[in-house]
Short mmCIF file of C-alpha atoms in Angstrom, two decimals:
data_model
loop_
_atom_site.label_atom_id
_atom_site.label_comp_id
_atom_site.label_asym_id
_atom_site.label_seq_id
_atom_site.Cartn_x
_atom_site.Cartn_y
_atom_site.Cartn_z
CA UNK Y 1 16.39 20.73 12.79
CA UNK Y 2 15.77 17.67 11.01
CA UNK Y 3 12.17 17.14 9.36
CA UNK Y 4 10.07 14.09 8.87
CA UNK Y 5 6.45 12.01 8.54
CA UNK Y 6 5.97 9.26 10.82
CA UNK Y 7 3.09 7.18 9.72
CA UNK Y 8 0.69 4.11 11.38
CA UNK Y 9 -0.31 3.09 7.59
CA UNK Y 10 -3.94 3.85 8.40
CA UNK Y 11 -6.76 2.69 6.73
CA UNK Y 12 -9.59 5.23 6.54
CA UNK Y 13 -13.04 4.80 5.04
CA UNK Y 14 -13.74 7.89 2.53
CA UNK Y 15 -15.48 10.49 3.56
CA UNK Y 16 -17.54 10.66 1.24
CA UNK Y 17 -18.67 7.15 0.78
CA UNK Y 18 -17.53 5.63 3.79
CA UNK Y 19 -16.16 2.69 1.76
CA UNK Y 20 -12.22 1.20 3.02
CA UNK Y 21 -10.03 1.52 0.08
CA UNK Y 22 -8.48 -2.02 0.04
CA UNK Y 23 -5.19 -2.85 1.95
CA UNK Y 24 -3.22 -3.48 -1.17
CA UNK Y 25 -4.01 -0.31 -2.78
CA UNK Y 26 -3.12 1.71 0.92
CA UNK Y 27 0.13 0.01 1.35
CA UNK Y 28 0.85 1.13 -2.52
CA UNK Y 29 0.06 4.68 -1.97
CA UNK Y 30 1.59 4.24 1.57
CA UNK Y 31 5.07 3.55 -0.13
CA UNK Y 32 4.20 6.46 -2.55
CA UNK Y 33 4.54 8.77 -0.32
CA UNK Y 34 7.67 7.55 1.36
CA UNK Y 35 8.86 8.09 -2.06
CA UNK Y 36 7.89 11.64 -2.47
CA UNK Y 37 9.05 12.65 0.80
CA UNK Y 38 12.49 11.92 -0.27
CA UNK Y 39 12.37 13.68 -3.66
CA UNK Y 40 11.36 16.49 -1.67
CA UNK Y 41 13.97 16.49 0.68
CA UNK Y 42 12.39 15.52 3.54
CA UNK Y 43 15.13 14.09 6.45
CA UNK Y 44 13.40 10.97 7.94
CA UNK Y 45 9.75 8.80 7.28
CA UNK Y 46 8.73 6.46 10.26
CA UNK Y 47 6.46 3.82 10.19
CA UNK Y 48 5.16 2.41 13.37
CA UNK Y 49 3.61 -0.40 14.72
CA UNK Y 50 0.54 -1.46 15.95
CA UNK Y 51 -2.11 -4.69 15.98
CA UNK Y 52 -5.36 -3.16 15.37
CA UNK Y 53 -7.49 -3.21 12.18
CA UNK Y 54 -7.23 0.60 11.82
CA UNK Y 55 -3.68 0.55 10.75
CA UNK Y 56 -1.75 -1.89 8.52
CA UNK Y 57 2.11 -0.92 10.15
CA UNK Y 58 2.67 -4.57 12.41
CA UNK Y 59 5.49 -5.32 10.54
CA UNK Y 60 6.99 -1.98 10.37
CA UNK Y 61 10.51 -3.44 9.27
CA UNK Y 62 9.05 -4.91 6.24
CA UNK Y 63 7.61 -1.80 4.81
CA UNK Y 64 11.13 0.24 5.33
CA UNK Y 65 12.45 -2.44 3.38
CA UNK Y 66 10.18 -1.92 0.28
CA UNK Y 67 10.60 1.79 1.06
CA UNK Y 68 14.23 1.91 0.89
CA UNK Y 69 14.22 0.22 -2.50
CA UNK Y 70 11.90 2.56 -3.62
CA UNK Y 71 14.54 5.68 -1.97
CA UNK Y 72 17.87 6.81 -2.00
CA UNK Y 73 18.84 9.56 0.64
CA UNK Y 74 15.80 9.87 3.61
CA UNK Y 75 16.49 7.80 6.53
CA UNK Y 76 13.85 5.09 7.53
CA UNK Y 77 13.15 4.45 10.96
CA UNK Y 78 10.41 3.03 13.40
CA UNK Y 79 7.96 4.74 15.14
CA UNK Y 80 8.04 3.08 17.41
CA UNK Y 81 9.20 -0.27 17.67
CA UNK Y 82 7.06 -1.60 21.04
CA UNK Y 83 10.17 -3.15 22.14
CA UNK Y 84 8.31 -4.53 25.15
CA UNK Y 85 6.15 -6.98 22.83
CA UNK Y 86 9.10 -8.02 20.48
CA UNK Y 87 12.52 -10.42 20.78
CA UNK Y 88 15.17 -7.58 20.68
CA UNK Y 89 17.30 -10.30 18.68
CA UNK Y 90 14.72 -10.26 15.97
CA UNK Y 91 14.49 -6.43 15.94
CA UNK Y 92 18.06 -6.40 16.04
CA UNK Y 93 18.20 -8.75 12.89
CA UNK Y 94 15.33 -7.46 10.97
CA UNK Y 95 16.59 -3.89 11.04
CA UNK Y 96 20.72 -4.93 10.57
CA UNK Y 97 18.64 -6.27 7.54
CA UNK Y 98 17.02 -2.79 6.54
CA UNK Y 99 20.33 -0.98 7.03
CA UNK Y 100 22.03 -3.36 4.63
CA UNK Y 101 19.35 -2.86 2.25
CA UNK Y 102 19.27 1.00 2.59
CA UNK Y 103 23.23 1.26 2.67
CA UNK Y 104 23.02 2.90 6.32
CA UNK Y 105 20.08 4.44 6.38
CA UNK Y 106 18.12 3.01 9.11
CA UNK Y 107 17.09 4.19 12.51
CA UNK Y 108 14.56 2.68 15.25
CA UNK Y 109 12.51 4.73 17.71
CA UNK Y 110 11.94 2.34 20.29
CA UNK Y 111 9.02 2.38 23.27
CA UNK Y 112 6.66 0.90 25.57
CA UNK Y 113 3.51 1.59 23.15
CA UNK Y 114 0.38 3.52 23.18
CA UNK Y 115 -2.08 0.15 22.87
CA UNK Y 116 -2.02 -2.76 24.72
CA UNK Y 117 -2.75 -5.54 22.07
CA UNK Y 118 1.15 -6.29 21.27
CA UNK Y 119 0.92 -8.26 25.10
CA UNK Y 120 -1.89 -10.72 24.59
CA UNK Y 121 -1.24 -11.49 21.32
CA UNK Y 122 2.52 -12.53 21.68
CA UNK Y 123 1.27 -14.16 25.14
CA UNK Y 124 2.88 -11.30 27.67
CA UNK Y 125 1.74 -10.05 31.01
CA UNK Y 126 1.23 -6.36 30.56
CA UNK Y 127 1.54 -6.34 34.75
CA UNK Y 128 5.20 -6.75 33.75
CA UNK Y 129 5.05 -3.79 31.06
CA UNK Y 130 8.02 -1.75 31.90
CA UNK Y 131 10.52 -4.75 33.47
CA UNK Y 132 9.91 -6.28 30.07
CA UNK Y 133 10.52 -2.96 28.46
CA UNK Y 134 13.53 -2.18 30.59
CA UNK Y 135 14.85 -5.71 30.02
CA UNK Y 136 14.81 -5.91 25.88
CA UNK Y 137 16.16 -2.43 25.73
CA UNK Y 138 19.02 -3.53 27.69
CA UNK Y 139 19.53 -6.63 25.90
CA UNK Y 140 19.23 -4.33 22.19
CA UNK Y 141 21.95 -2.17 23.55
CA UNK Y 142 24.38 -5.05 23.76
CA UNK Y 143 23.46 -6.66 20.46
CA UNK Y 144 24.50 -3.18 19.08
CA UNK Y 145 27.67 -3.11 21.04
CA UNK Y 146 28.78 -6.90 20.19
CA UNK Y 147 28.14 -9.63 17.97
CA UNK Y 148 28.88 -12.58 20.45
CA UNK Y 149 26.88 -11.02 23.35
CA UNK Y 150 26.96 -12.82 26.71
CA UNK Y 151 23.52 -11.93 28.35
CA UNK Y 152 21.03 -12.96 30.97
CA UNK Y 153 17.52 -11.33 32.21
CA UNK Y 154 14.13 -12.63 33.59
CA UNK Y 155 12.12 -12.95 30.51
CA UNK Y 156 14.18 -14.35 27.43
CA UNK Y 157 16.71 -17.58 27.32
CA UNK Y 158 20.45 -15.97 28.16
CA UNK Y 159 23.13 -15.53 25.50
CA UNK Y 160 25.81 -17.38 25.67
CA UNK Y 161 28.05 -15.32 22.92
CA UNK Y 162 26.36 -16.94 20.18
CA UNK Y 163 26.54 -15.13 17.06
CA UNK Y 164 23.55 -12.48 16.04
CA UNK Y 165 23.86 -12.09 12.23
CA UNK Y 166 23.77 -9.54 10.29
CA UNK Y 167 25.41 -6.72 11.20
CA UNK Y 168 24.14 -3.55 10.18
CA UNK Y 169 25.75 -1.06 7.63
CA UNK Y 170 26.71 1.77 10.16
CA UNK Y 171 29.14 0.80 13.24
CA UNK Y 172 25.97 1.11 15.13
CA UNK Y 173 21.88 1.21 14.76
CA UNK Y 174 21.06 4.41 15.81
CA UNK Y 175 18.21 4.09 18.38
CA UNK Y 176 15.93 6.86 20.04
CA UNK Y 177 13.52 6.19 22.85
CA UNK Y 178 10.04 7.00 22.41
CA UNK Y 179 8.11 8.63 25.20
CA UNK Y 180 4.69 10.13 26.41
CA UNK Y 181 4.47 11.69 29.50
CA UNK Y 182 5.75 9.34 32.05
CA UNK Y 183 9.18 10.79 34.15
CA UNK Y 184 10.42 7.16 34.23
CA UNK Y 185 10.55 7.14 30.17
CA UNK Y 186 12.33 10.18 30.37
CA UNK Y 187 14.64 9.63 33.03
CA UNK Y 188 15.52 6.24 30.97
CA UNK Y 189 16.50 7.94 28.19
CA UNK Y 190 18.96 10.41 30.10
CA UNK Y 191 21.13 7.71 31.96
CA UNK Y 192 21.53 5.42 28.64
CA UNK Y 193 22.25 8.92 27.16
CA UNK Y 194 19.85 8.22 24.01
CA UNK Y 195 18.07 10.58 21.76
CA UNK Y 196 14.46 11.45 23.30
CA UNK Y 197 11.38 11.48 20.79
CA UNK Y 198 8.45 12.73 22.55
CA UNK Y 199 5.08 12.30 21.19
CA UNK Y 200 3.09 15.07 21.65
CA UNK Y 201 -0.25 14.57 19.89
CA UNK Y 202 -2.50 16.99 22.03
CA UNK Y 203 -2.58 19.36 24.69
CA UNK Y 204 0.17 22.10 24.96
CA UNK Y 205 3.86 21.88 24.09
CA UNK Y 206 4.65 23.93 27.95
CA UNK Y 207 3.57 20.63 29.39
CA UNK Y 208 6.03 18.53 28.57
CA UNK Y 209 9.35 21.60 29.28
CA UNK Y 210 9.93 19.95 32.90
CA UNK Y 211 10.16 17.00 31.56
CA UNK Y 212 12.81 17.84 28.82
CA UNK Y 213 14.55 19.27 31.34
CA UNK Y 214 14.62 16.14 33.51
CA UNK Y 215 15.94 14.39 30.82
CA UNK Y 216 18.83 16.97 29.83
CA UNK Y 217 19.69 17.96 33.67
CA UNK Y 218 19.77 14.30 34.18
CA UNK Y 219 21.61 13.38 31.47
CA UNK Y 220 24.27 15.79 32.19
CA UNK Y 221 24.77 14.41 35.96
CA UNK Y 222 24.98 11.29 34.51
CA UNK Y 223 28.19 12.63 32.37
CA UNK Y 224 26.74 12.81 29.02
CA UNK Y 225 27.49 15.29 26.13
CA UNK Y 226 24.99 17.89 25.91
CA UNK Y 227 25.25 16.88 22.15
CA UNK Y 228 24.22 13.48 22.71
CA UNK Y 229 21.17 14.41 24.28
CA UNK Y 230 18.75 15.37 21.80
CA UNK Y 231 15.25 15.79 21.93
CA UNK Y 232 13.12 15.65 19.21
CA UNK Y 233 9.00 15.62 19.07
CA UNK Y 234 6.70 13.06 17.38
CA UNK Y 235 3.51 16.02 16.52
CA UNK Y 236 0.10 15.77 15.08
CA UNK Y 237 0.94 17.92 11.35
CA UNK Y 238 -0.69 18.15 8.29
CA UNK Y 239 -0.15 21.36 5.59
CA UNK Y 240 -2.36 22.77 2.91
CA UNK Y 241 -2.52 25.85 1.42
CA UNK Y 242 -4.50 27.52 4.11
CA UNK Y 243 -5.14 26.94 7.36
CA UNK Y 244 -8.67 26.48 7.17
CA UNK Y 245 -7.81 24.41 3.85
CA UNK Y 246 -5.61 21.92 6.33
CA UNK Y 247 -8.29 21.88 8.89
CA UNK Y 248 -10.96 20.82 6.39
CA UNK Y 249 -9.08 18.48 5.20
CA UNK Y 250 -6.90 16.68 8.46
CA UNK Y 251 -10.14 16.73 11.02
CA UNK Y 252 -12.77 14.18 9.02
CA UNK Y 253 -9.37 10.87 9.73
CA UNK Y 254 -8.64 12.53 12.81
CA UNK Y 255 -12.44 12.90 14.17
CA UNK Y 256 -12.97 8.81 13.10
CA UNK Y 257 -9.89 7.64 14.68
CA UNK Y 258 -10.18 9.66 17.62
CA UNK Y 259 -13.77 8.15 18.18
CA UNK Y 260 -12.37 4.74 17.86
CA UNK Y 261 -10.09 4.49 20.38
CA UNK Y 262 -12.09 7.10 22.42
CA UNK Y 263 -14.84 4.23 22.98
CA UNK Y 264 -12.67 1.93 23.74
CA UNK Y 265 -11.08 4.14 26.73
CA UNK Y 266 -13.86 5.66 27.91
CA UNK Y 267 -13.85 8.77 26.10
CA UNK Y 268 -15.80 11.94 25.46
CA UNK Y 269 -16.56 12.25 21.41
CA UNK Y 270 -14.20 14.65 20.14
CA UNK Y 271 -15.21 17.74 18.45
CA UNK Y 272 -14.35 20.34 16.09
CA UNK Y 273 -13.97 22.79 18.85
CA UNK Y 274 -11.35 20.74 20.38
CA UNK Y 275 -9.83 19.87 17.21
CA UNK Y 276 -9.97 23.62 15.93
CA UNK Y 277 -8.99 24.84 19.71
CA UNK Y 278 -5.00 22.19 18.86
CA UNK Y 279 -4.72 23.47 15.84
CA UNK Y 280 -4.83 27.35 16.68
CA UNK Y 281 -2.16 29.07 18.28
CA UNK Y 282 -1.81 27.95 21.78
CA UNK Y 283 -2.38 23.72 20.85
CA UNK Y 284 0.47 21.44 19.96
CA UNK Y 285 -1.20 20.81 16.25
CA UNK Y 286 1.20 21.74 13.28
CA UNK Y 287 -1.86 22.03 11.29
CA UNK Y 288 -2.41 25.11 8.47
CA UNK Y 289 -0.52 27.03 5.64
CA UNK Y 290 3.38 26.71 5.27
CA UNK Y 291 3.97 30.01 7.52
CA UNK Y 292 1.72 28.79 10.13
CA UNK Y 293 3.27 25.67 10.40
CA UNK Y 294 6.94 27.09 10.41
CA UNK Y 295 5.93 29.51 12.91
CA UNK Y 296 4.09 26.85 15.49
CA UNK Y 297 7.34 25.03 14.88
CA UNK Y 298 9.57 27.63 15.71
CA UNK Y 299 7.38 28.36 18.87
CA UNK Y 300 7.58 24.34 19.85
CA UNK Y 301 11.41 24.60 19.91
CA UNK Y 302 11.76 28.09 21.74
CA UNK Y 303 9.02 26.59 24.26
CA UNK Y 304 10.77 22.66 24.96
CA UNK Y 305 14.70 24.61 24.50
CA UNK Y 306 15.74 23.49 21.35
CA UNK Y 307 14.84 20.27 19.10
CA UNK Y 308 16.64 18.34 16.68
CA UNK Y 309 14.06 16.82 15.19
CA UNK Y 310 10.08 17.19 14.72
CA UNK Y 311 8.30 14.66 12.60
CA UNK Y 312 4.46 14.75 11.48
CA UNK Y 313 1.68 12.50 12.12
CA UNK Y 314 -0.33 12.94 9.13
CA UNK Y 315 -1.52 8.98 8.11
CA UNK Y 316 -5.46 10.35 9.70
CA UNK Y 317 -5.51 12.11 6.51
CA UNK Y 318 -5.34 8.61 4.56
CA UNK Y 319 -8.56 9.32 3.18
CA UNK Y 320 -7.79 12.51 0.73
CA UNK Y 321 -4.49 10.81 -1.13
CA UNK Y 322 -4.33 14.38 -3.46
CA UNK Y 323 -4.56 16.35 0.10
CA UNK Y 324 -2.24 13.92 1.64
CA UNK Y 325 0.47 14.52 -1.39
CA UNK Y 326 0.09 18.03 -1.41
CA UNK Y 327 0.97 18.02 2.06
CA UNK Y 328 3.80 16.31 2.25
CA UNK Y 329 5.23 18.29 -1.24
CA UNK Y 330 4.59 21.86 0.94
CA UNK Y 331 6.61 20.24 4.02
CA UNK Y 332 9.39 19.40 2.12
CA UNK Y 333 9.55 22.63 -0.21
CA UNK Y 334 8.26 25.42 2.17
CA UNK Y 335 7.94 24.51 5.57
CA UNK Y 336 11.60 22.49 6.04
CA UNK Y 337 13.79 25.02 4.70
CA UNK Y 338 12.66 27.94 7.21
CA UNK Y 339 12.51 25.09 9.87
CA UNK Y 340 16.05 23.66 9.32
CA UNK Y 341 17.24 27.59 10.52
CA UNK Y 342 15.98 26.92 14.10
CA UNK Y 343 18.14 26.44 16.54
#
């Protein structure tokens, strides 16, 4: 099992004195921690993308780039590229670009998106948000396959085998799809035969087992290696030195951000009950102490048959940059080496 961070590069006021630390100085301590997660051995740091004043990830390429730079074995990826919003020749390009720059190293995690401001903004009709989706990921697939593609679809100019320059380090960009909870997503993934990342950021893991084994049952009828068809999980995760110590420390980001985005949807206010009720032992937060966290991990894979890969959203606990350190040092020196022994 492979073992990462994903992070929106959030920007938190303090909890103490509600003051926003200033983009600069987040995007510095952002690329900090992509640092220190590959002293510590950590496998893989995404970054991924969004247009909101909350987070400062809309050009998620860009910040790999200064990451890998700043790195020399982790792998850098998206998470996720909103693929639906985006020219798949400029993703294509940008990230050919990162891989150069990181001497094979790069990855993309590539999806619809969680928030709808991507559309308006680049001038898109989110009525068409899966054609659009279903479209560009076609199109990506070819650019990976051929440098003179020859390519036509509703929504972007055909290629005529023009060139698309550069091409990456590795023979290929590896590329996973990014899902929710949506049987299409899933059923997508199984017939290209791609790696699945499934964010689960709530709930139970046992909710999302029937869909895993969509995608795998699918997958397999559609004559793809069993290897081929991983599944890895995108996870709400933060580690301290207890589990109350995590708590404390993850739910002040997590209560703000939730309330955000919870007004705009029509939300009931979270609260520490439902917070506390995620992270204990029956919720899909990998929140608490190194053993609890191994443990909850173990449980995840036994529960969804197996995963390849489970990466941590932790960027909600922007606003303690000690806390946030310490967390990342105890995933990559306690909690990854008794996960990388699950099957």
């Amino acid at each position: 099992m492979e073992i990462g961070i994903d992070s929106f590069a959030a920007i938190l006021p303090d909890p103490v004195s509600g003051a926003l630390p200033s983009a600069t100085d987040r995007m510095a301590t952002l690329l900090e921690e992509v640092k220190l997660a590959d002293r510590v051995g950590l496998d893989v740091f995404g970054v991924g993308e969004h247009h909101r004043a909350e987070f400062l990830d809309s050009a998620p390429a860009i910040i790999l780039a200064a990451a890998a730079a700043r790195t020399e074995r982790i792998r850098l990826t998206s998470a996720v590229t909103v693929l639906s919003a985006a020219d798949p020749v400029r993703v294509f390009q940008e990230f050919a670009t990162l891989d150069l720059i990181s001497k094979g190293r790069a990855e993309l995690v590539v999806g619809r998106g969680s928030f709808g401001e991507a559309f308006p903004l680049f001038g898109l009709d989110t009525g068409a948000y899966d054609d659009l989706f279903a479209e560009k990921l076609d199109l990506f697939m070819h650019l990976n396959e051929t440098t003179h593609p020859r390519w036509e679809g509703r929504f972007r100019p055909a290629l005529n085998g023009q060139g698309v320059f550069p091409r990456p380090y590795q023979s290929r960009l590896p590329v996973w799809i990014g899902v929710g909870g949506t049987p299409q997503s899933f059923a997508r993934a199984c017939v290209l035969g791609l790696p699945l990342m499934v964010a689960i950021i709530g709930g139970s893991f046992e909710r999302f087992r029937p869909l895993i084994d969509l995608y795998r049952e699918a997958g397999a009828r559609a004559g793809h290696d069993s290897a081929d068809l991983e599944v890895g999980i995108h996870a709400t995760g933060f580690v301290s030195e207890s589990d109350a110590a995590a708590r404390d420390s993850f739910f002040p980001g997590w209560v703000h951000l939730m309330a955000t985005v919870g007004r705009e949807r029509g939300w009931s206010p979270p609260t520490r009950a439902q917070f506390d009720d995620m992270a204990g032992p029956a919720g899909a937060f990998l929140v608490g102490a190194p053993k609890t966290v191994a443990a909850k991990m173990q449980r995840a894979s036994e529960v969804l048959g197996g995963l390849s890969r489970v990466t941590f959203q932790m960027s909600t606990a922007s606003q303690e940059p000690a806390a946030m350190k310490r967390s990342i040092e105890l995933l990559g020196m306690e909690v990854a080496p008794v996960a990388r022994k699950i099957a």
